[in-house]
Amino acid sequence: VSLESELAEVVGAVHVVVDPTMTASYEVDWTRRFSGRCRAVVRPDSTEQVVGVLAACRRHGACVVVQGGNTGLVGGATPAGGEVLLSTTRLRELGPVDEIAGQVTVGAGVTLAAVQAHVRPHGFDVGVDLGSRDSATVGGMVATNAGGERVLRYGPMRAQTLGLEAVLSSGDVLAHMGGLPKENTGYDWVGLLTGSEGTLAVLTAVRLRLVPAPAGRAVALLGFDDTRSAMRALSDLRRAVPDLTAAEGFYAAGLAMVRAHTGLGDPLPGGHAVYLLVERTEPAAAVDPAEPLLAALADADVGAAVVVSEGAACRALWRYREAHAEAISADGIPVKLDVAVPVAVLADFVEGLAPTVQQVAPGARVIVFGHLAEGNLHVNVLDAGDNAVAVTDAVLRSVVARGGSISAEHGVGRAKVEWLGLSRTPAELAAMAAVKRALDPTWMLGPGVLLRPAGTPTRRHGGAKPPRGETLGP
Ligand SMILES: Cc1cc2nc3c(=O)[nH]c(=O)nc-3n(C[C@H](O)[C@H](O)[C@H](O)COP(=O)(O)OP(=O)(O)OC[C@H]3O[C@@H](n4cnc5c(N)ncnc54)[C@H](O)[C@@H]3O)c2cc1C
């Protein structure tokens, strides 16, 4: 019996897709940098069906790539060639909101926007928010430990996840969904599987911690002449307004692209080199959410500022920041590098970026934006031509030389697998490979993502020393 027939037995023939015109949208990622053909797309709608799909793949020796909303930016959900693509988008269950505990259980394929719409009428919200909220799934967000716009206040996805259900490649189901905030009974599956990028298990359901929905919101957009002044002002603001929910940054070049793409007007008179967007939310309806911001800004050294607290006006200011990814993609296929550097050296790093990139890719354009409070910058390089690998190498080495990380929130995926050894020691890589072998002994899930199987030749790039730790296989 063929694999396709066995899969059809499990999920129904209509949910095993092999027609190339129908599989095409699953086979290319959001950035269009990564693509690969899969053997079939299979769409289970329950944990039992996921168990059945993995059993059939195991019997036929087929590898599996897990895909949620396909908004990941490092190619982790894109097949390399010949895998079965397991789409989680039919795992759509929305459990009742537990108002006493402030928790909810949802299927891994539920989008962030659907969870937000589900919990907000109960006075709750999800602590993580992303520009990709309409497509990104909760399973994908846990698998990548998504960060986003409110990490400053609520932490990344790991901090929102109290329990999960996951299917191992053996077919065993790990389910620990009690939602107890305190529970020390040994190894923690949330800690282990958050950020595992589809390489250790298929997440099928998640128990989420919820945060109170705010009664009001205020957003300020501030303009500066340079990054150093913006970072100093942010440090002052964080002390004066300790409950800031977001602190985002972007630059004149990115703003110009956003304005050209969206038709939006100039957000601040005068034109500035650097923009800082900060947000504060207020739990009490009777209190003006903007007031602490206005008081702090009266004392701050800020060139220009606009502060708004009406819903549509807040969303309009956020649009300048959130439209960056789509505006850049509309201009070309960028090399996207999501990195973190210590905030104390962020300004130095940004100043050195264009020269670093242009040394290996003359004429390339660098557009930077990101989550400034965590030192998390999204470095986008357009017009890198054939020099994408050299650009990646130069930028990531410059990050690591300053004590940073090669991935802040998007993960490693296929994009950075060769550079993982820059951020992890050989002992850490060996322990990661041991965990992989223990939970997925035949390397069936996400081959080529995050860890590279043994025997794959090491690619040398730009004459630089190859990164450490590239032969980690079963
Ligand atoms: C416009 C835009 C804005 C974005 N903003 C942010 C941001 O601010 N912060 C941020 O962190 N990210 C951001 N992202 C990236 C992306 O949205 C996140 O990485 C998100 O968590 C991916 O979710 P997904 O469901 O689309 O996962 P996919 O892209 O489908 O998959 C991502 C990875 O998770 C694995 N995976 C998916 N589902 C499962 C599952 N159920 N079980 C096991 N593994 C699974 C895949 O195999 C893959 O390795 C943005 C993306 C876009 C396009």
Coordinates of C-alpha atoms and ligand atoms in Angstrom, one line a residue:
V1 CA 0.0 0.0 0.0
S2 CA 1.4 3.4 -0.9
L3 CA 2.1 6.1 1.7
E4 CA -0.5 8.3 0.1
S5 CA -3.2 5.6 0.5
E6 CA -2.3 5.1 4.1
L7 CA -2.4 8.8 4.8
A8 CA -5.8 9.0 3.1
E9 CA -7.0 6.2 5.4
V10 CA -6.1 8.4 8.3
V11 CA -7.3 11.8 7.3
G12 CA -9.6 11.2 4.4
A13 CA -8.5 11.5 0.7
V14 CA -9.5 15.1 0.4
H15 CA -6.9 16.1 3.0
V16 CA -4.0 14.4 1.3
V17 CA -3.0 16.9 -1.4
V18 CA -0.5 15.9 -4.1
D19 CA -1.6 18.1 -7.0
P20 CA 1.3 20.5 -7.6
T21 CA -1.0 23.4 -8.2
M22 CA -2.6 22.8 -4.8
T23 CA 0.7 22.1 -2.9
A24 CA 2.5 25.1 -4.4
S25 CA 1.5 27.6 -1.7
Y26 CA 2.8 25.3 1.1
E27 CA 6.2 24.9 -0.7
V28 CA 7.4 28.5 -0.6
D29 CA 7.9 30.6 2.5
W30 CA 6.7 34.1 3.3
T31 CA 10.0 35.7 2.2
R32 CA 10.1 33.7 -1.1
R33 CA 13.8 32.9 -0.3
F34 CA 13.1 29.2 0.6
S35 CA 11.2 26.7 -1.5
G36 CA 11.2 23.0 -2.1
R37 CA 8.8 20.3 -3.3
C38 CA 7.0 18.0 -0.9
R39 CA 5.7 14.5 -1.5
A40 CA 2.3 15.4 -0.2
V41 CA 0.5 17.9 2.0
V42 CA -1.5 16.1 4.7
R43 CA -4.0 17.9 7.0
P44 CA -5.0 16.0 10.1
D45 CA -7.8 17.5 12.3
S46 CA -7.1 15.7 15.6
T47 CA -4.2 14.4 17.8
E48 CA -5.2 10.9 16.9
Q49 CA -4.9 11.7 13.2
V50 CA -1.5 13.3 13.8
V51 CA -0.4 10.0 15.5
G52 CA -1.7 8.1 12.5
V53 CA 0.1 10.3 10.0
L54 CA 3.4 9.9 11.8
A55 CA 2.9 6.1 12.0
A56 CA 2.3 5.9 8.3
C57 CA 5.4 8.1 7.5
R58 CA 7.5 6.0 9.9
R59 CA 6.5 2.8 8.2
H60 CA 7.4 4.3 4.8
G61 CA 10.6 5.9 6.0
A62 CA 9.3 9.4 5.0
C63 CA 10.5 12.6 6.7
V64 CA 8.0 15.2 7.9
V65 CA 8.0 19.0 7.8
V66 CA 5.5 20.6 10.2
Q67 CA 3.8 23.8 9.0
G68 CA 1.4 26.1 10.8
G69 CA 0.6 29.5 9.3
N70 CA 3.8 29.5 7.1
T71 CA 4.8 33.0 8.3
G72 CA 8.2 31.9 9.7
L73 CA 11.1 33.8 8.3
V74 CA 13.9 31.2 8.4
G75 CA 12.6 28.5 6.1
G76 CA 11.9 26.0 9.0
A77 CA 8.4 25.1 7.6
T78 CA 9.6 24.7 4.0
P79 CA 10.4 21.3 2.6
A80 CA 13.9 20.7 1.3
G81 CA 12.5 18.1 -1.1
G82 CA 10.5 14.9 -0.8
E83 CA 9.2 15.2 2.7
V84 CA 5.5 14.9 3.8
L85 CA 4.3 18.3 4.8
L86 CA 2.0 18.1 7.9
S87 CA -0.2 21.2 8.0
T88 CA -1.7 21.9 11.4
T89 CA -4.3 24.4 10.2
R90 CA -7.2 22.0 10.9
L91 CA -6.2 21.7 14.6
R92 CA -8.5 24.5 15.3
E93 CA -10.2 23.8 18.6
L94 CA -10.8 26.8 20.9
G95 CA -11.4 25.7 24.5
P96 CA -13.5 27.6 27.0
V97 CA -11.8 30.6 28.7
D98 CA -11.0 29.7 32.3
E99 CA -11.7 33.1 33.8
I100 CA -10.7 32.1 37.3
A101 CA -7.2 31.0 36.3
G102 CA -6.9 33.3 33.3
Q103 CA -6.0 30.5 30.9
V104 CA -7.3 28.8 27.7
T105 CA -6.5 25.7 25.8
V106 CA -6.3 25.9 22.0
G107 CA -5.4 23.7 19.1
A108 CA -2.0 24.2 17.7
G109 CA -3.4 25.4 14.3
V110 CA -5.5 28.2 15.7
T111 CA -4.2 31.6 14.6
L112 CA -3.2 34.3 17.1
A113 CA -5.9 36.6 15.8
A114 CA -8.5 33.9 16.5
V115 CA -7.3 33.4 20.1
Q116 CA -7.3 37.2 20.6
A117 CA -10.9 37.4 19.3
H118 CA -11.9 34.4 21.5
V119 CA -10.5 35.7 24.8
R120 CA -11.0 39.5 24.5
P121 CA -14.8 39.4 25.3
H122 CA -13.8 37.8 28.6
G123 CA -11.5 40.7 29.5
F124 CA -8.3 38.9 28.6
D125 CA -5.6 39.1 26.0
V126 CA -2.6 37.1 24.8
G127 CA 0.7 38.4 26.1
V128 CA 2.5 38.0 22.7
D129 CA 1.4 40.0 19.6
L130 CA 2.9 39.9 16.1
G131 CA 2.3 41.7 12.8
S132 CA 1.6 38.2 11.3
R133 CA -1.3 37.6 13.8
D134 CA -3.9 36.7 11.1
S135 CA -1.9 33.7 9.9
A136 CA 0.7 32.7 12.5
T137 CA -0.6 29.8 14.6
V138 CA -0.2 29.2 18.3
G139 CA 1.7 25.9 17.5
G140 CA 4.1 27.8 15.2
M141 CA 4.6 30.5 17.8
V142 CA 5.5 28.0 20.5
A143 CA 7.7 26.1 18.1
T144 CA 9.6 29.3 17.3
N145 CA 9.3 30.8 20.8
A146 CA 7.9 33.9 19.0
G147 CA 8.7 37.2 20.6
G148 CA 7.1 40.2 19.0
E149 CA 5.9 43.5 20.2
R150 CA 5.1 43.0 23.9
V151 CA 8.1 41.0 25.2
L152 CA 9.1 44.1 27.2
R153 CA 6.0 43.6 29.4
Y154 CA 5.0 40.0 29.1
G155 CA 8.0 38.0 27.8
P156 CA 8.1 35.7 24.7
M157 CA 5.9 32.7 23.9
R158 CA 7.6 30.5 26.4
A159 CA 6.4 32.7 29.2
Q160 CA 2.7 32.4 27.9
T161 CA 2.8 28.6 27.7
L162 CA 1.7 26.7 30.7
G163 CA 1.2 23.3 29.2
L164 CA 1.2 21.5 25.9
E165 CA 0.3 18.3 24.0
A166 CA 2.8 17.0 21.4
V167 CA 3.2 13.8 19.3
L168 CA 6.7 12.3 19.1
S169 CA 7.9 10.6 15.9
S170 CA 7.4 7.3 17.8
G171 CA 3.7 8.1 18.0
D172 CA 3.8 8.6 21.8
V173 CA 1.7 11.6 23.0
L174 CA 3.2 13.9 25.6
A175 CA 0.4 15.7 27.3
H176 CA 0.9 18.0 30.3
M177 CA -2.0 20.5 30.2
G178 CA -2.9 21.0 33.9
G179 CA -1.9 24.7 33.7
L180 CA -0.5 24.8 37.2
P181 CA 1.8 27.9 37.5
K182 CA 3.9 26.0 40.0
E183 CA 4.8 22.4 39.2
N184 CA 8.2 20.8 39.7
T185 CA 8.0 17.2 38.8
G186 CA 11.0 16.9 36.6
Y187 CA 11.8 17.7 33.0
D188 CA 9.7 20.5 31.6
W189 CA 8.2 19.8 28.1
V190 CA 7.3 23.5 27.6
G191 CA 10.9 24.5 28.2
L192 CA 12.2 21.8 25.9
L193 CA 9.7 22.0 23.0
T194 CA 9.4 25.8 22.9
G195 CA 11.8 26.9 20.2
S196 CA 12.3 23.3 18.9
E197 CA 11.1 24.4 15.4
G198 CA 9.4 21.2 14.5
T199 CA 12.4 19.0 15.0
L200 CA 11.4 17.2 18.2
A201 CA 7.6 16.7 18.1
V202 CA 4.4 17.9 16.5
L203 CA 2.6 20.2 18.9
T204 CA -1.1 19.6 18.8
A205 CA -2.5 21.8 21.6
V206 CA -1.3 24.5 23.9
R207 CA -2.5 25.7 27.4
L208 CA -2.0 29.5 27.4
R209 CA -1.6 31.9 30.2
L210 CA -3.7 35.1 29.5
V211 CA -3.1 38.7 30.5
P212 CA -5.7 41.3 31.4
A213 CA -7.1 43.1 28.4
P214 CA -6.3 46.8 28.8
A215 CA -9.0 49.5 29.1
G216 CA -6.9 52.1 27.3
R217 CA -3.8 52.4 25.2
A218 CA -1.4 55.3 24.4
V219 CA 1.2 55.3 21.8
A220 CA 4.0 57.9 21.3
L221 CA 6.2 58.3 18.3
L222 CA 9.5 60.1 18.9
G223 CA 12.1 61.3 16.4
F224 CA 15.9 61.5 17.0
D225 CA 19.0 62.5 15.1
D226 CA 20.9 59.2 15.9
T227 CA 20.5 55.8 17.5
R228 CA 22.5 56.7 20.6
S229 CA 20.1 59.5 21.5
A230 CA 17.1 57.2 20.9
M231 CA 18.6 54.5 23.2
R232 CA 19.3 57.1 25.9
A233 CA 15.8 58.4 25.8
L234 CA 14.4 54.8 25.9
S235 CA 16.5 54.1 29.0
D236 CA 15.1 57.3 30.7
L237 CA 11.5 56.5 29.6
R238 CA 11.7 52.9 31.0
R239 CA 12.7 54.3 34.4
A240 CA 10.0 57.0 34.3
V241 CA 7.2 54.7 32.9
P242 CA 8.1 51.2 34.2
D243 CA 4.9 49.7 32.7
L244 CA 5.7 50.4 29.0
T245 CA 4.3 47.5 26.9
A246 CA 6.4 48.1 23.8
A247 CA 9.5 50.0 22.5
E248 CA 10.0 49.7 18.8
G249 CA 12.5 51.4 16.5
F250 CA 12.9 52.2 12.8
Y251 CA 14.9 54.4 10.6
A252 CA 14.4 57.0 7.8
A253 CA 15.1 54.5 5.0
G254 CA 12.5 52.0 6.3
L255 CA 10.0 54.8 6.9
A256 CA 10.4 56.0 3.3
M257 CA 9.7 52.5 2.0
V258 CA 6.7 52.1 4.2
R259 CA 5.3 55.4 3.0
A260 CA 5.9 54.6 -0.7
H261 CA 4.3 51.2 -0.1
T262 CA 1.2 52.3 1.9
G263 CA 0.7 55.9 0.8
L264 CA 0.8 57.0 4.4
G265 CA 1.8 60.6 5.2
D266 CA 4.8 61.8 7.3
P267 CA 4.1 60.8 10.9
L268 CA 6.3 63.5 12.5
P269 CA 7.1 66.9 11.1
G270 CA 10.7 67.6 10.2
G271 CA 12.1 64.2 9.1
H272 CA 14.3 62.3 11.5
A273 CA 17.1 59.7 11.3
V274 CA 15.7 57.4 14.0
Y275 CA 12.1 56.8 15.2
L276 CA 11.1 55.3 18.6
L277 CA 7.6 54.1 19.1
V278 CA 6.6 53.4 22.7
E279 CA 3.3 52.1 24.0
R280 CA 1.6 52.0 27.4
T281 CA -1.6 50.3 28.3
E282 CA -3.9 51.2 31.2
P283 CA -6.0 48.7 33.1
A284 CA -8.4 51.3 34.6
A285 CA -11.0 52.8 32.3
A286 CA -11.2 56.1 34.3
V287 CA -7.4 56.8 33.9
D288 CA -5.9 58.5 30.9
P289 CA -3.3 56.0 29.5
A290 CA -1.3 58.8 28.0
E291 CA -0.7 60.8 31.1
P292 CA 2.4 59.1 32.5
L293 CA 3.9 59.2 29.0
L294 CA 3.2 62.9 28.6
A295 CA 4.7 63.6 32.0
A296 CA 7.9 61.6 31.2
L297 CA 8.2 63.2 27.8
A298 CA 8.0 66.7 29.3
D299 CA 11.3 66.0 31.1
A300 CA 12.9 64.0 28.3
D301 CA 15.4 65.1 25.6
V302 CA 13.3 64.4 22.6
G303 CA 13.4 66.3 19.3
A304 CA 9.8 65.7 18.2
A305 CA 7.0 63.6 19.5
V306 CA 3.4 62.8 18.9
V307 CA 1.3 61.1 21.5
V308 CA -2.1 59.5 20.9
S309 CA -4.6 57.5 22.9
E310 CA -7.6 57.0 20.6
G311 CA -7.8 53.5 19.2
A312 CA -7.6 54.3 15.4
A313 CA -4.8 56.8 16.0
C314 CA -2.8 54.2 17.9
R315 CA -3.3 51.7 15.2
A316 CA -2.2 54.3 12.6
L317 CA 1.1 54.9 14.4
W318 CA 1.7 51.2 14.8
R319 CA 1.2 50.8 11.0
Y320 CA 4.4 52.7 10.3
R321 CA 6.3 50.0 12.3
E322 CA 4.3 46.9 11.3
A323 CA 4.3 47.6 7.6
H324 CA 8.1 47.4 7.4
A325 CA 8.2 43.7 6.6
E326 CA 5.7 43.9 3.8
A327 CA 7.1 47.1 2.4
I328 CA 10.6 45.6 2.2
S329 CA 9.4 42.4 0.6
A330 CA 7.5 44.5 -2.0
D331 CA 10.8 46.0 -3.0
G332 CA 12.7 42.7 -3.5
I333 CA 13.7 39.5 -1.7
P334 CA 15.8 40.5 1.3
V335 CA 18.4 38.6 3.2
K336 CA 16.6 38.7 6.6
L337 CA 18.7 38.5 9.7
D338 CA 16.9 38.7 13.1
V339 CA 19.6 39.3 15.7
A340 CA 20.0 40.5 19.3
V341 CA 22.9 42.6 20.7
P342 CA 23.3 44.0 24.2
V343 CA 21.5 47.3 24.3
A344 CA 24.6 49.1 25.5
V345 CA 26.3 48.4 22.2
L346 CA 23.3 48.6 19.9
A347 CA 24.1 52.0 18.6
D348 CA 27.7 51.0 17.7
F349 CA 26.4 47.9 16.0
V350 CA 23.9 49.8 13.9
E351 CA 26.6 52.4 12.9
G352 CA 28.9 49.6 11.7
L353 CA 26.2 47.7 9.8
A354 CA 26.2 49.4 6.3
P355 CA 30.0 49.3 6.0
T356 CA 30.1 45.6 7.2
V357 CA 27.5 44.7 4.5
Q358 CA 28.9 46.8 1.8
Q359 CA 32.4 45.4 2.2
V360 CA 31.0 42.0 1.0
A361 CA 28.1 43.2 -1.1
P362 CA 28.8 46.6 -2.7
G363 CA 25.6 48.4 -3.6
A364 CA 23.4 46.4 -1.2
R365 CA 20.8 48.4 0.8
V366 CA 20.4 47.8 4.6
I367 CA 17.1 48.5 6.3
V368 CA 16.9 48.0 10.0
F369 CA 14.0 48.0 12.4
G370 CA 13.1 46.1 15.6
H371 CA 12.3 45.6 19.2
L372 CA 14.7 48.1 20.8
A373 CA 14.2 47.3 24.4
E374 CA 15.5 43.8 23.9
G375 CA 18.3 44.9 21.5
N376 CA 16.5 42.8 18.9
L377 CA 17.1 44.2 15.4
H378 CA 15.7 42.9 12.1
V379 CA 18.5 43.5 9.6
N380 CA 17.1 43.4 6.0
V381 CA 19.6 43.5 3.1
L382 CA 18.2 44.2 -0.4
D383 CA 20.2 43.9 -3.6
A384 CA 22.8 41.5 -2.1
G385 CA 22.9 39.6 -5.4
D386 CA 25.0 36.5 -5.2
N387 CA 26.5 37.6 -1.9
A388 CA 23.7 36.5 0.5
V389 CA 25.9 33.9 2.3
A390 CA 28.8 36.4 2.6
V391 CA 26.3 39.1 4.0
T392 CA 24.9 36.6 6.5
D393 CA 28.3 35.6 7.6
A394 CA 29.6 39.1 8.0
V395 CA 26.6 40.4 9.9
L396 CA 26.3 37.3 12.2
R397 CA 30.0 37.4 13.0
S398 CA 29.7 41.2 13.8
V399 CA 26.8 40.4 16.1
V400 CA 28.6 37.6 18.0
A401 CA 31.8 39.8 18.3
R402 CA 29.6 42.2 20.3
G403 CA 28.2 39.5 22.6
G404 CA 24.9 39.1 20.7
S405 CA 22.9 36.2 19.4
I406 CA 22.5 35.1 15.8
S407 CA 18.7 34.6 16.4
A408 CA 16.6 36.7 18.7
E409 CA 13.1 35.5 17.9
H410 CA 12.7 33.9 14.4
G411 CA 14.7 30.8 15.2
V412 CA 17.4 29.1 13.2
G413 CA 15.4 27.2 10.6
R414 CA 17.3 26.4 7.4
A415 CA 18.6 30.0 7.1
K416 CA 21.1 30.0 9.9
V417 CA 21.8 26.3 10.5
E418 CA 25.4 26.7 9.3
W419 CA 26.0 29.5 11.9
L420 CA 24.5 27.9 15.0
G421 CA 28.0 27.2 16.3
L422 CA 28.6 30.9 16.6
S423 CA 26.0 31.2 19.3
R424 CA 26.3 27.7 20.9
T425 CA 29.3 25.9 22.3
P426 CA 30.3 22.4 21.1
A427 CA 29.1 21.0 24.5
E428 CA 25.7 22.6 23.9
L429 CA 25.5 21.4 20.4
A430 CA 26.3 17.8 21.5
A431 CA 23.6 18.0 24.1
M432 CA 21.1 19.3 21.6
A433 CA 22.0 16.4 19.2
A434 CA 21.6 13.9 22.1
V435 CA 18.1 15.3 22.8
K436 CA 17.2 15.1 19.1
R437 CA 18.4 11.5 19.0
A438 CA 16.4 10.6 22.1
L439 CA 13.1 12.0 20.9
D440 CA 13.5 11.5 17.2
P441 CA 16.0 8.7 16.7
T442 CA 15.7 8.4 12.9
W443 CA 15.8 12.2 12.3
M444 CA 12.3 12.1 10.8
L445 CA 11.0 15.5 11.9
G446 CA 12.3 18.7 10.2
P447 CA 15.5 17.3 8.6
G448 CA 18.0 20.1 7.8
V449 CA 16.2 22.5 10.2
L450 CA 18.1 23.8 13.3
L451 CA 20.6 20.9 13.5
R452 CA 22.4 19.5 10.5
P453 CA 22.6 15.7 10.1
A454 CA 26.0 14.1 10.2
G455 CA 27.8 13.6 6.9
T456 CA 26.6 16.8 5.3
P457 CA 29.6 18.6 3.9
T458 CA 30.6 21.8 5.6
R459 CA 30.2 24.8 3.4
R460 CA 33.0 27.3 3.7
H461 CA 32.1 30.9 3.0
G462 CA 34.0 34.1 2.3
G463 CA 37.3 32.5 3.3
A464 CA 36.1 32.7 6.9
K465 CA 36.6 29.8 9.3
P466 CA 33.5 27.5 9.1
P467 CA 31.3 27.7 12.1
R468 CA 31.7 25.1 14.7
G469 CA 29.5 22.1 15.2
E470 CA 28.1 21.1 11.9
T471 CA 28.2 17.3 12.2
L472 CA 25.6 16.4 14.7
G473 CA 23.6 13.6 13.2
P474 CA 22.1 10.3 14.4
Ligands
LIG1 C1 4.7 40.3 8.8 C2 5.4 39.4 9.8 C3 5.7 39.9 11.1 C4 6.3 39.0 12.0 N1 6.6 39.5 13.2 C5 7.2 38.7 14.1 C6 7.6 39.2 15.4 O1 7.4 40.4 15.8 N2 8.1 38.3 16.3 C7 8.4 37.0 16.0 O2 8.9 36.3 16.8 N3 8.1 36.5 14.7 C8 7.5 37.3 13.8 N4 7.3 36.9 12.6 C9 7.6 35.5 12.2 C10 6.5 34.4 12.4 O3 5.2 35.0 12.3 C11 6.7 33.7 13.7 O4 7.9 32.9 13.7 C12 5.5 32.7 14.0 O5 5.7 32.2 15.3 C13 5.4 31.5 13.0 O6 4.2 30.9 13.2 P1 3.6 30.0 12.0 O7 2.3 29.3 12.5 O8 3.4 30.8 10.8 O9 4.7 28.9 11.8 P2 5.4 28.3 10.5 O10 6.0 29.4 9.7 O11 4.4 27.4 9.8 O12 6.5 27.4 11.1 C14 7.6 27.9 11.8 C15 8.4 26.8 12.5 O13 7.6 26.2 13.5 C16 7.4 24.8 13.2 N5 6.0 24.5 13.6 C17 4.9 25.1 13.2 N6 3.8 24.6 13.7 C18 4.3 23.5 14.5 C19 3.7 22.6 15.4 N7 2.3 22.6 15.6 N8 4.4 21.7 16.0 C20 5.8 21.7 15.8 N9 6.4 22.5 15.0 C21 5.7 23.5 14.4 C22 7.7 24.6 11.7 O14 8.2 23.3 11.4 C23 8.8 25.7 11.5 O15 10.1 25.2 11.9 C24 6.7 37.7 11.6 C25 6.4 37.2 10.3 C26 5.8 38.1 9.4 C27 5.4 37.5 8.1

